[in-house]
Coordinates of C-alpha atoms and ligand atoms in Angstrom, one line a residue:
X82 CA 1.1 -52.9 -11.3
X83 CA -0.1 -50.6 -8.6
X84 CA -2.0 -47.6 -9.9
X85 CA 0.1 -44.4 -10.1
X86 CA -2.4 -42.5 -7.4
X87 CA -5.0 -43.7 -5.5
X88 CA -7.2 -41.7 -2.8
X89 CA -9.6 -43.9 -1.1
X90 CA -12.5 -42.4 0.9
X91 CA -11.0 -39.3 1.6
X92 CA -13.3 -37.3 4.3
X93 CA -13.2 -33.4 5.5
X94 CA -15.0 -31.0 7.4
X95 CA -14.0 -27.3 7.7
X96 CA -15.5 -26.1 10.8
X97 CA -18.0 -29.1 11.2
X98 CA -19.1 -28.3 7.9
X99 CA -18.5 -31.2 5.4
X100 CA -17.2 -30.6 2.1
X101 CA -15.8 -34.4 1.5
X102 CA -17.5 -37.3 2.2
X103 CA -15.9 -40.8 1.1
X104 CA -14.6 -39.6 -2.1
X105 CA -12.7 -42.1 -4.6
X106 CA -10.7 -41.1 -6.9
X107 CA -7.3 -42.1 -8.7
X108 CA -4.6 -41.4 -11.6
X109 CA -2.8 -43.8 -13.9
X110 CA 0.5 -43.0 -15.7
X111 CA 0.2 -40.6 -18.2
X112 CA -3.0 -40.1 -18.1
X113 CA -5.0 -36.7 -18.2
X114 CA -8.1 -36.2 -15.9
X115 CA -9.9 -33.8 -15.8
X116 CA -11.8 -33.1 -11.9
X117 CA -14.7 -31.6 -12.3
X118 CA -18.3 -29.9 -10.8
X119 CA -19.6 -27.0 -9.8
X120 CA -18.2 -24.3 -7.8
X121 CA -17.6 -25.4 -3.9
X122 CA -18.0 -29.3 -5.0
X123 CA -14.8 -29.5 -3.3
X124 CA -12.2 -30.1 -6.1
X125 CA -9.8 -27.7 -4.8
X126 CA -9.8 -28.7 -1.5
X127 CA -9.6 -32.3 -3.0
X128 CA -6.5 -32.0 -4.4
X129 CA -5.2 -29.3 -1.7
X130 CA -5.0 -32.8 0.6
X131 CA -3.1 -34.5 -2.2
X132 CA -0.7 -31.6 -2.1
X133 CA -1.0 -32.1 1.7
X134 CA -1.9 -28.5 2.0
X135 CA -5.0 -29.3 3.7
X136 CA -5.2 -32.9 5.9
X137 CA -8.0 -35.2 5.5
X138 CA -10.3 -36.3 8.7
X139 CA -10.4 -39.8 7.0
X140 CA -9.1 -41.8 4.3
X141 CA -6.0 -42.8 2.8
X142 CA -3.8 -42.3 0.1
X143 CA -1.5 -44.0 -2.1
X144 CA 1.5 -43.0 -4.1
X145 CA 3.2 -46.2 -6.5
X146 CA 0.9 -48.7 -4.1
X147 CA 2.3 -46.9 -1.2
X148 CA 0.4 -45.5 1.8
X149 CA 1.6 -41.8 2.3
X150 CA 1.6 -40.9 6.4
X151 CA -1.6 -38.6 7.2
X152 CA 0.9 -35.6 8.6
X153 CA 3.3 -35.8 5.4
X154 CA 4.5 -31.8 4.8
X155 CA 3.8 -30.0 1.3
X156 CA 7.5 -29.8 0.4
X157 CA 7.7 -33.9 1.3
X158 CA 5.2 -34.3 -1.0
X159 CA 6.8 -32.7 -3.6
X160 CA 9.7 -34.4 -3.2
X161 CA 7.8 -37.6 -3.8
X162 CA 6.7 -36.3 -7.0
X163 CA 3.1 -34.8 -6.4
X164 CA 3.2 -30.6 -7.5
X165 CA 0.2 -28.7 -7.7
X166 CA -0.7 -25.1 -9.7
X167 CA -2.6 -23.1 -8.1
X168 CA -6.2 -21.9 -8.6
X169 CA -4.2 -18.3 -7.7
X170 CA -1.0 -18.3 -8.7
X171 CA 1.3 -18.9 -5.7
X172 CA 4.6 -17.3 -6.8
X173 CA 6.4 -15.2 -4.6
X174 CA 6.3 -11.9 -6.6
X175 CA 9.8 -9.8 -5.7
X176 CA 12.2 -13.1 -5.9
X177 CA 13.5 -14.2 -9.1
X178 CA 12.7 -16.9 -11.2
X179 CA 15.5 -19.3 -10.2
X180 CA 14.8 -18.1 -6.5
X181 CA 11.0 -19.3 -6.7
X182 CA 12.0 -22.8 -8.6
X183 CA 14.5 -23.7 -6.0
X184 CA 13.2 -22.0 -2.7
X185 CA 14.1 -23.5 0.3
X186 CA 16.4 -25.8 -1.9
X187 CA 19.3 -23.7 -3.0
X188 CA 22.3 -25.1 -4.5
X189 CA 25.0 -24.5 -2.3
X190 CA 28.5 -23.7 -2.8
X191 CA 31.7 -25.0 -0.8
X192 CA 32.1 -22.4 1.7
X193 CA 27.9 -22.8 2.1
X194 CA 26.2 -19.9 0.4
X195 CA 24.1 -20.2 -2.2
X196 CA 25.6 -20.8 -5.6
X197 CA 23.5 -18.3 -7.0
X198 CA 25.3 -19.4 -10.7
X199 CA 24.7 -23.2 -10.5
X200 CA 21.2 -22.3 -9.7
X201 CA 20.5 -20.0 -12.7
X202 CA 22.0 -22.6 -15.2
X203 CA 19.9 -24.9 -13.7
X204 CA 16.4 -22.8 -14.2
X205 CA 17.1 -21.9 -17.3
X206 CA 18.0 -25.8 -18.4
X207 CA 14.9 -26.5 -17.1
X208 CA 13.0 -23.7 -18.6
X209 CA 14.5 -24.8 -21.9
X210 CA 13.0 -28.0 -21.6
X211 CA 9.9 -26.5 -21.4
X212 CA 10.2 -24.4 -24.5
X213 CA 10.4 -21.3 -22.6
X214 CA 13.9 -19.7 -23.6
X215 CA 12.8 -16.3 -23.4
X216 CA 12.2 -16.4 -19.5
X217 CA 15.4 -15.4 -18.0
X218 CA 15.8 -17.2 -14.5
X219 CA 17.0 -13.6 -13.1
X220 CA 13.8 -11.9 -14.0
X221 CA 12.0 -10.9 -10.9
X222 CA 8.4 -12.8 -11.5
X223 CA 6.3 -9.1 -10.9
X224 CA 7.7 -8.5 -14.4
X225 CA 6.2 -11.6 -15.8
X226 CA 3.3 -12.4 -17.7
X227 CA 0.1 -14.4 -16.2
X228 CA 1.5 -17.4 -18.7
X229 CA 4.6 -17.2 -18.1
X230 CA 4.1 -17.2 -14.5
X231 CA 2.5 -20.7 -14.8
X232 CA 5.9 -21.8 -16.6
X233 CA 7.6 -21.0 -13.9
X234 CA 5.3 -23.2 -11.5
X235 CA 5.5 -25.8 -14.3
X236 CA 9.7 -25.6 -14.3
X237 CA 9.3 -25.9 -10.1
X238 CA 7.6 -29.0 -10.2
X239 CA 9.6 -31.0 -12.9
X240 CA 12.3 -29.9 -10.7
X241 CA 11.5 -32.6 -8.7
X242 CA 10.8 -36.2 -9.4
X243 CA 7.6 -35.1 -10.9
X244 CA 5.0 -37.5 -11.0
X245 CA 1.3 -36.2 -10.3
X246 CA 1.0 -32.9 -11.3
X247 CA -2.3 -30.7 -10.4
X248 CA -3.6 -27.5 -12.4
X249 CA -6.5 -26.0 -10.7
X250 CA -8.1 -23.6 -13.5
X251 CA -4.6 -23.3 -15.2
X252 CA -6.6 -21.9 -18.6
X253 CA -8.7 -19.3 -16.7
X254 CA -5.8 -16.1 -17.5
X255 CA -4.5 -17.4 -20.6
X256 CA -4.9 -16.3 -24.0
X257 CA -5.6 -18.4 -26.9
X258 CA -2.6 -19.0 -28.0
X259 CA -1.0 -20.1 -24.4
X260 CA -4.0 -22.4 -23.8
X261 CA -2.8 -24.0 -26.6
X262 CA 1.2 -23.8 -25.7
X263 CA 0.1 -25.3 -22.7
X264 CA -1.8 -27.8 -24.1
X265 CA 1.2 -29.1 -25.6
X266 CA 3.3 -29.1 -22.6
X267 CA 0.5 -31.0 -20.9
X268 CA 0.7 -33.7 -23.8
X269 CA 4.1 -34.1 -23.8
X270 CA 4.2 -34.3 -19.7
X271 CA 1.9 -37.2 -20.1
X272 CA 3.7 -39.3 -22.7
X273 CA 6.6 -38.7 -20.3
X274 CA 4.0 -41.0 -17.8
X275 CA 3.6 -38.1 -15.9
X276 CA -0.6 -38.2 -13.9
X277 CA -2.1 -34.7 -14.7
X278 CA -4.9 -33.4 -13.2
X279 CA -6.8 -31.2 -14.9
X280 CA -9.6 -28.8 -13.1
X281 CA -11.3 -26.8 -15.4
X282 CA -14.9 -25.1 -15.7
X283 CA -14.4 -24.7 -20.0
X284 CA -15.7 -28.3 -20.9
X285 CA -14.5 -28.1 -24.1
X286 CA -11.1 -28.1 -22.6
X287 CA -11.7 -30.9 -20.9
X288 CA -12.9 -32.8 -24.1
X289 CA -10.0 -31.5 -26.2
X290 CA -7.1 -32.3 -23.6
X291 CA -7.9 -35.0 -21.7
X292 CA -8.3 -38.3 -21.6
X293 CA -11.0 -39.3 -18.7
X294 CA -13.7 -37.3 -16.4
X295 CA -14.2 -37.7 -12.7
X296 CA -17.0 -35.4 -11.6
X297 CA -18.1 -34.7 -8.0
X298 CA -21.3 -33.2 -6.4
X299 CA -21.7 -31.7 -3.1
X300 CA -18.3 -33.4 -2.2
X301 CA -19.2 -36.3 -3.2
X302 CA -17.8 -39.0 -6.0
X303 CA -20.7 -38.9 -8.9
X304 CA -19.0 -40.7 -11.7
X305 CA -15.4 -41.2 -13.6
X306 CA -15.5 -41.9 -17.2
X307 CA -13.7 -41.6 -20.6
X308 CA -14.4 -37.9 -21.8
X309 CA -14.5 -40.0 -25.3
X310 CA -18.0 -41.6 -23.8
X311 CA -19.8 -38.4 -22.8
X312 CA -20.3 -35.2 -24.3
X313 CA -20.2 -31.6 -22.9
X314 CA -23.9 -31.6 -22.2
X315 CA -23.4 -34.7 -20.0
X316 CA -20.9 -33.5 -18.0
X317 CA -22.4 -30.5 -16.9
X318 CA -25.8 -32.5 -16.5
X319 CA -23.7 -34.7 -14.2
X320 CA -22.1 -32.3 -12.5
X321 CA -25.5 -30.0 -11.5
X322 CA -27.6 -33.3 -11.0
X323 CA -30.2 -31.7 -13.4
X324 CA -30.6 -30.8 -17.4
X325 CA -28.4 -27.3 -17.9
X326 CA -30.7 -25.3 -20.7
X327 CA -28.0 -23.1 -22.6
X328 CA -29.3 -19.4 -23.2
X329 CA -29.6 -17.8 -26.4
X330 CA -29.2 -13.9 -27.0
X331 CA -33.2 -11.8 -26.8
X332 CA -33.3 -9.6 -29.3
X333 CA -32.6 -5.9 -28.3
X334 CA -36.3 -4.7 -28.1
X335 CA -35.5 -1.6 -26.8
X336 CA -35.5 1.7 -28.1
X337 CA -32.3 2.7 -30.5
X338 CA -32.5 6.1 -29.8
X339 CA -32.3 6.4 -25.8
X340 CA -28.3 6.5 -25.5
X341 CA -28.0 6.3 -22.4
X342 CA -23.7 6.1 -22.6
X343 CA -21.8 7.0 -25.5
X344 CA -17.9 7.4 -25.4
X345 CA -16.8 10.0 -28.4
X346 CA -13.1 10.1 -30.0
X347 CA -11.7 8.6 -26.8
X348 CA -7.5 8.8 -26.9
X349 CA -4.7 7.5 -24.8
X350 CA -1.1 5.8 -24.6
X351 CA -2.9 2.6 -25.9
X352 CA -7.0 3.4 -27.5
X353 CA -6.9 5.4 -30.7
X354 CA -10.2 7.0 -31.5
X355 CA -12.7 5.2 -30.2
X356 CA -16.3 6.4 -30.2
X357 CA -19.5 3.7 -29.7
X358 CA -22.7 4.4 -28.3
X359 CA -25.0 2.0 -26.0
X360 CA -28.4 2.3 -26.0
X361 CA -31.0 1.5 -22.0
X362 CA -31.7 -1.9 -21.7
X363 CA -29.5 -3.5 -24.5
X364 CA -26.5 -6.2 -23.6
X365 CA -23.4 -5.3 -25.1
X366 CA -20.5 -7.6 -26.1
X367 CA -16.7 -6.2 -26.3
X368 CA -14.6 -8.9 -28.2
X369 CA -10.9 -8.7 -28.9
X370 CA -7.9 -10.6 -28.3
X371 CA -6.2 -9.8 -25.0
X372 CA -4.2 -6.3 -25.1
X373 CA -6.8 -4.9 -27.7
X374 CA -7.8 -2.2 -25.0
X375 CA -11.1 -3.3 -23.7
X376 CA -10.2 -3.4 -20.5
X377 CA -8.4 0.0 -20.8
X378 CA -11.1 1.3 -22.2
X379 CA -13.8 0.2 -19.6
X380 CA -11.2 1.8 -16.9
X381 CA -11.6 5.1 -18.6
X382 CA -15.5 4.8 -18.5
X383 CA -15.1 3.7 -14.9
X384 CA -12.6 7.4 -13.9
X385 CA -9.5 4.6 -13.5
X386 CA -8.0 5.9 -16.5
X387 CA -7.4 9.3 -17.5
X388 CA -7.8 9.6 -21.4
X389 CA -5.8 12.6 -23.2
X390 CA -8.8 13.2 -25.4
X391 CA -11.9 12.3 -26.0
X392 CA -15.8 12.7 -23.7
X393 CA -17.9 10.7 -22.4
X394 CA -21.8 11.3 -22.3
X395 CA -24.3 9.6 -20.2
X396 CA -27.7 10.4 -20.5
X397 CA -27.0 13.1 -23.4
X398 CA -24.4 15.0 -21.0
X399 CA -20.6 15.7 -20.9
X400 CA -19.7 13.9 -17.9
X401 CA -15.4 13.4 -16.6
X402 CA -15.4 10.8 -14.0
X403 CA -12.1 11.2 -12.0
X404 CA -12.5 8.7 -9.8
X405 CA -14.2 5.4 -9.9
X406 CA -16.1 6.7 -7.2
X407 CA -17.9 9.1 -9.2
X408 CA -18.9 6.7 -11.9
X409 CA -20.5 4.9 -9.1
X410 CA -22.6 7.5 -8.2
X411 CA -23.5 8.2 -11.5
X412 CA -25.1 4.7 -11.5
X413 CA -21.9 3.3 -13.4
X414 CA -21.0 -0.4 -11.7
X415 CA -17.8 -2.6 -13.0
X416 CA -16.9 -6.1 -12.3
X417 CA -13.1 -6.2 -12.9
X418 CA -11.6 -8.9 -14.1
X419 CA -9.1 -9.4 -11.4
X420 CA -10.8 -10.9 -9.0
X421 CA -8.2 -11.5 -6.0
X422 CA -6.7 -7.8 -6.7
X423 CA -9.3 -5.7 -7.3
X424 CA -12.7 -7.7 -6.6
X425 CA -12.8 -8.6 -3.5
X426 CA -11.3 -8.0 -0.1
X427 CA -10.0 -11.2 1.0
X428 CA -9.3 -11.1 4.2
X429 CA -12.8 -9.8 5.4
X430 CA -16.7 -11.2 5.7
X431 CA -18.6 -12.0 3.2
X432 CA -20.8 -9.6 4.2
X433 CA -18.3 -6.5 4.2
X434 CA -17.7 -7.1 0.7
X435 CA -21.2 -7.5 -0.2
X436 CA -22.0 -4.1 1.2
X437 CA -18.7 -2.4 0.2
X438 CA -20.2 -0.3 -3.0
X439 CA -22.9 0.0 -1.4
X440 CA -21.5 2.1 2.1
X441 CA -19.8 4.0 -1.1
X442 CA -22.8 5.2 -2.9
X443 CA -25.1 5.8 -0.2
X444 CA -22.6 7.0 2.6
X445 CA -24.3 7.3 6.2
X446 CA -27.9 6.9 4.9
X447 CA -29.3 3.0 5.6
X448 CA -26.1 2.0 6.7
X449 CA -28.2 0.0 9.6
X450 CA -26.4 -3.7 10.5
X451 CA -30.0 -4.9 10.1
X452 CA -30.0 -3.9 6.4
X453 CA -26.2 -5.1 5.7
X454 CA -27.3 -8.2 7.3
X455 CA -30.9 -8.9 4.7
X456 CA -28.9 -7.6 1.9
X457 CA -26.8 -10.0 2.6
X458 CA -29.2 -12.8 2.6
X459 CA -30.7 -11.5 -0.2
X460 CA -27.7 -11.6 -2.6
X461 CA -26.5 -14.8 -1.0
X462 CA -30.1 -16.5 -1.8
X463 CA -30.2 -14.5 -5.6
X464 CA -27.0 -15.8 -6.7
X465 CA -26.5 -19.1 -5.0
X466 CA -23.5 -18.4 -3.1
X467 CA -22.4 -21.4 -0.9
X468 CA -21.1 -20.7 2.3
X469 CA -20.9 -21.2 5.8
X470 CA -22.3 -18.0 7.0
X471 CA -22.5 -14.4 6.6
X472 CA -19.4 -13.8 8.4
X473 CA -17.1 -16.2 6.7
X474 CA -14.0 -14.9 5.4
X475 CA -14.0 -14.6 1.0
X476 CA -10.4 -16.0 1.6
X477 CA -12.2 -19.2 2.5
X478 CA -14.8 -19.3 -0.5
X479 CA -14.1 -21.7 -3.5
X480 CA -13.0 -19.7 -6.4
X481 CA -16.1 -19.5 -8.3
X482 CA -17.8 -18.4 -5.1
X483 CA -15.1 -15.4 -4.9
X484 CA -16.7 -14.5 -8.4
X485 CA -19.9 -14.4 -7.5
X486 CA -19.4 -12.2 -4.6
X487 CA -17.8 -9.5 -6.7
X488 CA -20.8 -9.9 -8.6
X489 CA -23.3 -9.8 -6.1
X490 CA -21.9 -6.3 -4.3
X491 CA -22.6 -4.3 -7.8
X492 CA -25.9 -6.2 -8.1
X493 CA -26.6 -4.8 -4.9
X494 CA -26.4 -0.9 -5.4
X495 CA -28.5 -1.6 -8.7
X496 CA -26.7 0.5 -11.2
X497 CA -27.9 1.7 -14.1
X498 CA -25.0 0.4 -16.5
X499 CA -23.3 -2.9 -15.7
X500 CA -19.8 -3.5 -17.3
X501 CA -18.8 -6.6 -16.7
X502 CA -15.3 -7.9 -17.1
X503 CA -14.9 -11.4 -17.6
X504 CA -17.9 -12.3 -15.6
X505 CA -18.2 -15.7 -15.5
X506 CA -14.3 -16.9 -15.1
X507 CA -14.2 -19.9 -13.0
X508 CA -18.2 -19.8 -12.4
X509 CA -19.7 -23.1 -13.4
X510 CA -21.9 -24.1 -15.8
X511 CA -24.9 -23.9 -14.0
X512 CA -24.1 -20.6 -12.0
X513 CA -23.2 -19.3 -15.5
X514 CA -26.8 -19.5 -17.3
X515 CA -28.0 -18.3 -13.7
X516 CA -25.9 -15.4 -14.0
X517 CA -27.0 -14.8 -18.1
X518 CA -30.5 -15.5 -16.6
X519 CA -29.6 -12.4 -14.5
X520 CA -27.8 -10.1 -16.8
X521 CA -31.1 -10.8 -19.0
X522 CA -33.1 -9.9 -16.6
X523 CA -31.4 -6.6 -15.8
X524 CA -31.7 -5.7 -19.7
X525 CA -35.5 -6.5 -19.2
X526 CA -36.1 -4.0 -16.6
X527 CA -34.4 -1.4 -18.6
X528 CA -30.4 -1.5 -17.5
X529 CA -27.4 -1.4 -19.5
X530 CA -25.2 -4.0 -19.9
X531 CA -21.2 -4.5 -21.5
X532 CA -19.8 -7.4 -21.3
X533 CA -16.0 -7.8 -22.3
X534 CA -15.4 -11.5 -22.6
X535 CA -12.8 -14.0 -24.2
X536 CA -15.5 -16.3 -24.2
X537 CA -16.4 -16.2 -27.8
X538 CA -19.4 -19.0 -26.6
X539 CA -20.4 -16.7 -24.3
X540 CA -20.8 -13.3 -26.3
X541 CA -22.3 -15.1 -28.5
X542 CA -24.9 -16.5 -26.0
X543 CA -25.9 -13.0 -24.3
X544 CA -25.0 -10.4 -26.5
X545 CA -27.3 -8.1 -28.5
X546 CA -24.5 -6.8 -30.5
X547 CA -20.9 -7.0 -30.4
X548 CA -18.2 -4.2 -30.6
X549 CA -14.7 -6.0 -31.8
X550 CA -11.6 -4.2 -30.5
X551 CA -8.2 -4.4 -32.3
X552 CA -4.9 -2.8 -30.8
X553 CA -6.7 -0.2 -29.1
X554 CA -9.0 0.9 -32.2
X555 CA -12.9 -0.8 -32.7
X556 CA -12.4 -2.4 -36.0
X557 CA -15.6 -3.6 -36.2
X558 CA -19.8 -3.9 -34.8
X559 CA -21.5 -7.3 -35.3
X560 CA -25.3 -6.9 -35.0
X561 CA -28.0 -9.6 -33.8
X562 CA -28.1 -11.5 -36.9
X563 CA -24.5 -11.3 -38.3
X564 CA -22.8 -12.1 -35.4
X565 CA -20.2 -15.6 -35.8
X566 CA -17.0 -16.4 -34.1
X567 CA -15.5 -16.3 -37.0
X568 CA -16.1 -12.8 -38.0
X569 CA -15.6 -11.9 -34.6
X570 CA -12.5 -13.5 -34.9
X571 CA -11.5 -12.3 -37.9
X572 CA -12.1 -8.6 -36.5
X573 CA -10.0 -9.4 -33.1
X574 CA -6.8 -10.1 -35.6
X575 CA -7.7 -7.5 -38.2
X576 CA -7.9 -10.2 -40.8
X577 CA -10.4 -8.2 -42.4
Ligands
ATP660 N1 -9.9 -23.0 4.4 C1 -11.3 -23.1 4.4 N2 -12.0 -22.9 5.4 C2 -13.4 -23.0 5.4 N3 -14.1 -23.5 4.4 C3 -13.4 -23.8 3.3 C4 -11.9 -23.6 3.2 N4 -11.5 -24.0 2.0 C5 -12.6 -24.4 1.3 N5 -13.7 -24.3 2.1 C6 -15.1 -24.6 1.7 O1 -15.1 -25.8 1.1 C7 -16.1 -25.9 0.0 C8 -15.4 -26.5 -1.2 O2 -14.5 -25.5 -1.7 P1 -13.4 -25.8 -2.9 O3 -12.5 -24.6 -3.0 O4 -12.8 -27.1 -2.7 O5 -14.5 -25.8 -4.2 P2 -14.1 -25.9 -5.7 O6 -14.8 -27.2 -6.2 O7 -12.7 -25.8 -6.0 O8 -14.9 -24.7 -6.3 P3 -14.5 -23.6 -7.5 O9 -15.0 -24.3 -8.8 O10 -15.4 -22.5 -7.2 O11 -13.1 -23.3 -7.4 C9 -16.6 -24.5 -0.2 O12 -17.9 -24.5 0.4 C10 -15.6 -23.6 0.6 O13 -16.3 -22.5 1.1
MG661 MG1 -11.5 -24.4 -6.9

């Protein structure tokens, strides 16, 4: 028999640019595989042609045996069974549930409206079959949860013949407990004989979920293989083209005295209480399950948030940031953890965005397009960022490259404290101990650094001490040597 999915020597250029040459790569029935390399190998734009979003230069591809036309339209393709989740969600926000399943495909009613009824029974029987009874399929999808959301994109593309489904990053938003919802559902899709393709930067995802690797460099075909016959270490060996060294936490060697921020008796709708200090130079981590109030509570340090009690001192002194931007002029920087709302401004250059904070802090003074240009190059060169030039638009940068950018525009004004929010989501595994490298680096030469992460792993692996939030209250502070995901854990759920 024919294999479910083939794509044979698929070849694309943006621009001139290549960003696939010749790559392989096919699905059987029921089978899980998991796409992987580093960030601008190409996998989204891989398995945008499958979802004939994007079309290919050269190649060919094959549904059942069958050779799909080049032009073939998104919406054909789904009809023929291929769906893909997006890296960003691609939901249309003010329509309801039901309306986003069955867009474009309403059922209609005799006199040839839409049978806005027979529609709704039919989301929700497909919801149901999902496990997902408490979404209502009249909910507008602004009022639904990152996870949910995905359900939704999940119920749309069962609600054709569903055959090849893609999730770009599906884990990247979710919680714990959704991953492993989701998990499920991607279990139960592939007994069904259902091909899932699974992109994902967390290799111990990949290991725990599915069933074979195909890893690309440079937009190229490196290797396919069983995930049982290659460990995590390989794979991201494989996928840099080099050994990846994992970084351990430094020890804080820094003085314990020189608070440079501390946050006293801080109090709103959602944090009760909350006082920590941080001393120069030292890498904090702020644990907790999502909803515990970190990020909340970095938005009050930042002047996003108003708290109804509480100070904030920096430096010894009583400061009340209003507005964000005068916590960036006090040297304060924040990489939110929303990349596409908040991080970056898609639609213009890369080097706008790298500059932005910058044309904040120092208004009118170097603004030269000399400078923007070199600092530019600078952070483009420091970080790694892989693009086509200066003036290409951030809506055209892989999503790991987004990250970085956000990253590189804070790096650029060098502030004295650093929060970072989820800093590494969707960055690589090699770009990720580049950026530790960095954040170590900063802590070296004397700058302060929070890091609020989900990524146990990865508090672990750069923090000096870890602060565990709990339902808006700090339950508990690991130090150096007693830090270990499970009492970090057991903190997070106030088992203890
Ligand atoms: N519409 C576009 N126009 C121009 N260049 C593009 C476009 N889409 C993608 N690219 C470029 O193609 C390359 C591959 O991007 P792609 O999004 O496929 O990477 P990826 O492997 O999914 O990375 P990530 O892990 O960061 O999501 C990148 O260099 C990117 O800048
Ligand atoms: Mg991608």
């Amino acid at each position: 028999m024919a294999k479910l999915l083939e794509m044979k020597n698929i070849s694309k250029s943006f621009y001139g640019v290549p960003v696939l040459t010749n790559v392989n790569f096919s699905v059987d029935r029921g089978e899980v595989i998991a796409l992987c390399g580093e960030n601008g190998a190409g996998k989204s734009t891989l398995m945008k042609i499958l979802a004939a979003i994007y079309r290919y230069d050269q190649g060919e591809i094959l549904l059942d045996g069958e050779p799909l036309p080049h032009h073939i339209q998104p919406l054909e393709m789904q009809k023929r069974g291929v769906s893909m989740i997006h890296q960003e969600l691609n939901l249309m926000e003010h329509l309801t549930v039901a309306q986003n399943i069955f867009l474009t495909r309403e059922p209609l009613g005799k006199s040839g409206l839409i049978n806005y009824r027979k529609m709704n029974a039919e989301a929700k029987k497909l919801l149901e079959s999902l496990g997902q009874d408490n979404i209502s399929p009249t909910a507008l999808v602004s009022t639904l949860k990152t996870a949910q959301k995905q359900m939704v994109e999940i119920a749309k593309a069962i609600s054709f013949n569903l055959k090849v489904l893609i999730m770009d990053e599906p884990t990247a938003m979710l919680t714990q407990r959704e991953t492993d919802i989701l998990f499920d559902l991607i279990r139960k899709l592939a007994k069904q004989g259902i091909g899932i393709i699974y992109i994902s930067h967390r290799l111990k995802e990949i290991k725990e979920v599915c069933d074979s690797v195909t890893i690309l460099r440079d937009g190229m075909f490196i290797v396919s293989k069983p995930v049982s016959e290659v460990t995590e270490q390989q794979i991201a060996n494989y996928m840099v083209g080099r050994e990846v060294s994992t970084s351990q936490a430094s020890d804080f060697c820094g003085d314990c005295n020189d608070i440079v921020l501390e946050v006293r008796n801080v109090s709103d709708s959602l944090l009760k209480n909350v006082s920590f200090k941080v001393c120069r130079g030292e890498i904090v981590g702020l644990s907790g399950l999502v909803g515990s109030g970190r990020s909340e509570l970095m938005e009050v340090i930042f002047g996003i948030r108003k708290p109804k009690t509480g100070e904030i001192y920096l430096n010894g002194k009583k400061i009340v940031n209003k507005k964000p931007v005068h916590a960036i002029k006090r040297g304060i920087g924040f990489v939110t953890e929303d990349r596409q709302k908040t991080g970056v401004v898609i639609k213009r250059s890369i080097r706008e965005n790298i500059n932005l904070i910058d044309q904040v802090k120092n208004k009118g003074f170097f603004n030269s397009a000399r400078k923007h240009k070199a600092n530019t190059d600078e952070m483009i060169k420091r970080l790694n960022i892989r693009c086509a030039s200066q003036t290409q638009l951030v809506s055209n940068l892989s999503g790991g490259n987004k990250q970085k950018i956000v990253l590189a525009k804070w790096l650029l004004v060098d502030q004295d404290i650093l929060i970072l929010d989820e800093p590494t989501r969707g960055i690589d595994v090699g770009a990720r101990e580049e950026i530790y490298a960095i954040i170590n680096e900063l802590s070296k030469s004397g700058k302060t650094i929070i890091v609020v992460s989900s990524d146990l792993t990865e508090v672990l692996n750069i923090c000096q001490r870890v602060i565990v939030m709990h339902e808006g209250m700090i339950k508990g502070e690991l130090t150096h040597d007693d830090r270990t995901e499970e009492k970090i854990m057991s903190f997070a759920t106030n088992a203890c």
